[in-house]
């Protein structure tokens, strides 16, 4: 069973692609809605929450992990796999598959992400490994606003405010380096226009999941979610994205 982890509903943008790409995989999702958002938290808190989240998933049957939370990717750079007694190669995180698809990309790249991700420097360093310098911009409040089901107008305002100083015409690609941000795709599109490539890493991650976990994770195609705090917006998002699944969400204390 594949365990997918995020602070809240952001990882659902990855889960939906994983289900499309690998429909026979069984998925158990953990959204740490009680502690969301993660993006302004310091590294030691993120490390603790990551370990708890992954432990939850492994005790609920996960034998492979997708960390659908960019903000904890630096935590995963430490070999958590050893701590969790998972087979080698069984943890996939967001940064590697995202950066790998830019190996042959010519042009200027902007990463938009949480403060934690931008500060960690993990994307900037990963891009250096393929010989590229990128710019990175935090969009504070956006993941939190999405998590509480904010209106489109509010999301537009947050994105517009964060990208206000962005030099016009400089970037050929903008990477959504937070799994919540695809749920504000329209707001980004309005601000950056139609000519810039807007990249949702979920597809590259889903391709990696299939390449790495097939056929070992072939199952019955089940999907269930656990959340650590009650969240009507989370439940609504699951109903919207996974209409085929009944009663998918369980609250755990
Ligand atoms: N969706 C997560 C990420 O990709 C966390 C966002 C948050 O909780 O602030 O970074």
Coordinates of C-alpha atoms and ligand atoms in Angstrom, one line a residue:
X1 CA 0.0 0.0 0.0
X2 CA 1.3 3.5 -0.9
X3 CA 1.2 6.0 1.9
X4 CA 0.9 9.7 0.9
X5 CA 1.7 12.4 3.5
X6 CA 1.0 16.1 3.6
X7 CA 0.2 18.8 6.1
X8 CA -3.4 18.8 4.9
X9 CA -5.2 18.8 1.5
X10 CA -2.2 19.8 -0.7
X11 CA -1.1 16.2 -1.2
X12 CA -4.5 15.4 -2.7
X13 CA -3.2 17.2 -5.8
X14 CA -0.5 14.5 -6.0
X15 CA -2.8 11.6 -4.9
X16 CA -5.2 12.3 -7.8
X17 CA -2.3 12.0 -10.3
X18 CA -1.0 8.9 -8.6
X19 CA -4.5 7.3 -8.9
X20 CA -4.7 8.3 -12.6
X21 CA -1.3 7.0 -13.4
X22 CA -1.4 3.8 -11.2
X23 CA -5.1 3.0 -10.7
X24 CA -4.5 -0.4 -9.2
X25 CA -2.4 0.9 -6.3
X26 CA -4.0 0.9 -2.8
X27 CA -3.5 4.4 -1.3
X28 CA -3.6 5.5 2.3
X29 CA -3.4 9.3 2.8
X30 CA -2.5 11.2 5.9
X31 CA -3.3 14.9 6.1
X32 CA -2.0 16.5 9.3
X33 CA -4.8 19.0 9.3
X34 CA -4.5 19.6 13.1
X35 CA -1.0 21.0 12.5
X36 CA -1.4 22.6 9.1
X37 CA -0.1 24.7 7.6
X38 CA 3.5 23.6 7.9
X39 CA 5.1 26.3 5.7
X40 CA 6.1 28.8 8.4
X41 CA 7.3 26.2 10.9
X42 CA 11.0 25.8 11.9
X43 CA 12.9 22.7 10.7
X44 CA 12.9 20.9 14.1
X45 CA 9.1 21.0 14.2
X46 CA 8.9 19.8 10.6
X47 CA 11.2 16.9 11.4
X48 CA 9.0 15.8 14.4
X49 CA 5.8 16.1 12.4
X50 CA 7.2 14.2 9.5
X51 CA 8.3 11.3 11.7
X52 CA 4.8 11.2 13.3
X53 CA 3.1 11.3 9.9
X54 CA 5.2 8.6 8.4
X55 CA 4.8 6.4 11.4
X56 CA 1.1 6.8 11.2
X57 CA 1.2 5.7 7.6
X58 CA 3.4 2.7 8.2
X59 CA 1.3 1.5 11.1
X60 CA -1.8 1.8 8.8
X61 CA -0.3 -0.5 6.2
X62 CA 1.9 1.7 4.0
X63 CA 4.9 -0.2 2.5
X64 CA 5.9 2.7 0.3
X65 CA 5.8 6.4 0.9
X66 CA 5.1 9.5 -1.1
X67 CA 5.9 12.7 0.8
X68 CA 3.6 15.1 -1.0
X69 CA 4.9 18.0 1.1
X70 CA 7.7 20.0 -0.2
X71 CA 8.1 21.8 3.1
X72 CA 9.4 18.6 4.8
X73 CA 11.7 17.5 1.9
X74 CA 14.9 18.6 3.7
X75 CA 13.9 16.4 6.6
X76 CA 13.7 13.4 4.2
X77 CA 17.2 14.1 3.0
X78 CA 18.2 12.4 6.2
X79 CA 17.8 8.7 5.6
X80 CA 14.5 8.2 7.4
X81 CA 14.1 4.9 5.5
X82 CA 16.6 3.4 8.0
X83 CA 14.5 4.6 10.9
X84 CA 11.3 3.1 9.5
X85 CA 12.5 -0.3 8.4
X86 CA 11.1 0.3 4.9
X87 CA 12.7 -1.4 1.8
X88 CA 15.4 0.7 0.0
X89 CA 14.0 3.1 -2.5
X90 CA 10.5 3.2 -0.9
X91 CA 10.3 6.9 -0.2
X92 CA 9.6 9.4 -3.0
X93 CA 9.6 13.1 -2.3
X94 CA 8.7 16.1 -4.5
X95 CA 12.1 17.8 -5.2
X96 CA 14.0 15.1 -7.1
X97 CA 11.3 14.2 -9.8
X98 CA 10.5 17.9 -10.2
X99 CA 14.0 19.1 -10.8
X100 CA 14.9 16.1 -13.0
X101 CA 12.3 17.2 -15.7
X102 CA 14.2 20.5 -16.2
X103 CA 17.5 19.0 -17.2
X104 CA 17.1 20.1 -20.8
X105 CA 15.1 23.2 -20.1
X106 CA 16.4 26.5 -21.5
X107 CA 15.1 29.6 -19.8
X108 CA 14.7 31.3 -16.5
X109 CA 12.9 29.5 -13.7
X110 CA 11.0 30.9 -10.7
X111 CA 10.0 28.6 -7.8
X112 CA 7.1 29.6 -5.7
X113 CA 6.8 27.7 -2.4
X114 CA 6.3 28.0 1.3
X115 CA 8.7 30.0 3.4
X116 CA 10.1 26.7 4.9
X117 CA 10.9 25.3 1.4
X118 CA 12.4 28.5 0.1
X119 CA 14.5 29.0 3.2
X120 CA 15.7 25.4 3.2
X121 CA 17.4 26.0 -0.2
X122 CA 16.6 22.5 -1.2
X123 CA 15.3 23.4 -4.7
X124 CA 18.0 26.0 -5.3
X125 CA 20.7 23.4 -4.5
X126 CA 19.0 20.6 -6.5
X127 CA 18.9 22.9 -9.5
X128 CA 22.6 23.8 -9.1
X129 CA 23.3 20.1 -9.4
X130 CA 21.9 20.3 -13.0
X131 CA 23.8 23.5 -13.6
X132 CA 21.0 26.0 -13.2
X133 CA 20.4 29.0 -10.9
X134 CA 16.8 29.7 -10.1
X135 CA 14.9 32.4 -8.2
X136 CA 12.7 31.4 -5.4
X137 CA 9.8 33.3 -3.9
X138 CA 7.8 32.4 -0.8
X139 CA 4.0 32.9 -0.9
X140 CA 3.2 33.0 2.8
X141 CA -0.4 32.4 3.8
X142 CA -1.4 30.8 0.5
X143 CA -1.3 27.2 1.7
X144 CA -3.1 28.2 4.9
X145 CA -5.8 30.0 3.0
X146 CA -6.4 27.0 0.7
X147 CA -6.5 24.8 3.7
X148 CA -9.4 26.7 5.2
X149 CA -11.3 26.9 1.9
X150 CA -10.7 30.6 1.2
X151 CA -12.6 32.2 -1.7
X152 CA -11.0 32.7 -5.2
X153 CA -10.9 36.4 -4.6
X154 CA -8.8 35.9 -1.4
X155 CA -6.4 33.5 -3.2
X156 CA -6.1 36.0 -6.1
X157 CA -5.1 38.7 -3.6
X158 CA -2.5 36.6 -1.9
X159 CA -0.9 35.5 -5.1
X160 CA -1.0 39.0 -6.6
X161 CA 0.6 40.5 -3.4
X162 CA 3.4 37.9 -3.3
X163 CA 4.2 38.2 -7.0
X164 CA 3.9 42.0 -7.1
X165 CA 7.6 42.6 -7.5
X166 CA 8.2 39.9 -10.1
X167 CA 10.2 41.3 -13.0
X168 CA 8.0 41.2 -16.1
X169 CA 9.0 38.8 -18.9
X170 CA 12.0 37.4 -16.9
X171 CA 10.7 33.8 -16.4
X172 CA 9.9 31.1 -18.9
X173 CA 8.7 28.7 -16.2
X174 CA 7.1 29.0 -12.8
X175 CA 7.2 25.9 -10.6
X176 CA 4.5 25.4 -8.0
X177 CA 6.7 24.1 -5.3
X178 CA 4.0 23.5 -2.8
X179 CA 1.4 20.8 -3.3
X180 CA -1.4 23.2 -2.2
X181 CA -0.7 25.6 -5.0
X182 CA -2.3 23.7 -7.9
X183 CA -5.6 24.5 -6.1
X184 CA -4.9 28.1 -6.8
X185 CA -3.8 27.5 -10.4
X186 CA -6.3 30.1 -11.7
X187 CA -4.9 32.8 -9.4
X188 CA -1.3 32.1 -10.6
X189 CA -2.5 32.1 -14.2
X190 CA -4.1 35.5 -13.8
X191 CA -1.0 37.1 -12.4
X192 CA 1.7 35.5 -14.6
X193 CA -0.3 35.4 -17.9
X194 CA -0.6 32.7 -20.5
X195 CA 2.9 32.7 -22.0
X196 CA 4.8 31.4 -19.0
X197 CA 4.9 27.6 -18.4
X198 CA 3.2 26.9 -15.1
X199 CA 4.5 23.6 -13.7
X200 CA 2.6 21.3 -11.3
X201 CA 5.1 18.7 -10.2
X202 CA 2.4 16.1 -9.4
X203 CA 2.7 14.5 -12.8
X204 CA 6.4 14.0 -12.6
X205 CA 6.0 12.5 -9.1
X206 CA 3.2 10.2 -10.3
X207 CA 5.4 9.0 -13.1
X208 CA 8.2 8.3 -10.6
X209 CA 5.7 6.4 -8.4
X210 CA 4.7 4.1 -11.2
X211 CA 8.3 3.6 -12.3
X212 CA 9.5 2.8 -8.8
X213 CA 6.5 1.0 -7.2
X214 CA 5.0 -1.0 -10.0
X215 CA 4.4 -3.9 -9.8
X216 CA 5.3 -4.2 -6.1
X217 CA 2.3 -2.0 -5.1
X218 CA -0.3 -3.4 -7.4
X219 CA -3.4 -3.9 -5.3
X220 CA -7.2 -3.3 -5.6
X221 CA -7.2 0.5 -6.2
X222 CA -8.5 1.4 -2.8
X223 CA -8.3 5.0 -1.4
X224 CA -8.7 6.1 2.1
X225 CA -7.7 9.3 4.0
X226 CA -7.0 10.0 7.6
X227 CA -7.0 13.6 9.0
X228 CA -5.7 14.7 12.4
X229 CA -8.1 17.6 12.8
X230 CA -11.7 18.0 11.6
X231 CA -11.8 19.9 8.3
X232 CA -14.9 20.5 6.2
X233 CA -12.8 21.9 3.3
X234 CA -10.6 18.8 3.3
X235 CA -13.7 16.6 3.1
X236 CA -15.2 18.7 0.3
X237 CA -12.0 18.5 -1.7
X238 CA -11.9 14.7 -1.4
X239 CA -15.5 14.5 -2.5
X240 CA -14.7 16.7 -5.5
X241 CA -11.5 14.9 -6.6
X242 CA -12.5 11.3 -5.7
X243 CA -16.3 11.1 -6.3
X244 CA -15.9 7.4 -6.9
X245 CA -14.9 6.7 -3.3
X246 CA -17.6 6.6 -0.5
X247 CA -16.8 7.7 3.0
X248 CA -13.1 8.1 2.2
X249 CA -12.2 10.4 5.1
X250 CA -11.7 9.3 8.8
X251 CA -10.8 11.7 11.6
X252 CA -8.1 10.4 14.0
X253 CA -7.3 12.0 17.3
Ligands
LIG1 N1 1.7 21.2 0.8 C1 2.9 21.4 1.6 C2 4.1 21.7 0.7 O1 4.1 21.2 -0.4 C3 2.8 22.2 2.9 C4 2.2 23.5 2.8 C5 1.9 24.1 4.2 O2 1.3 23.3 5.0 O3 2.3 25.2 4.5 O4 5.0 22.4 1.1

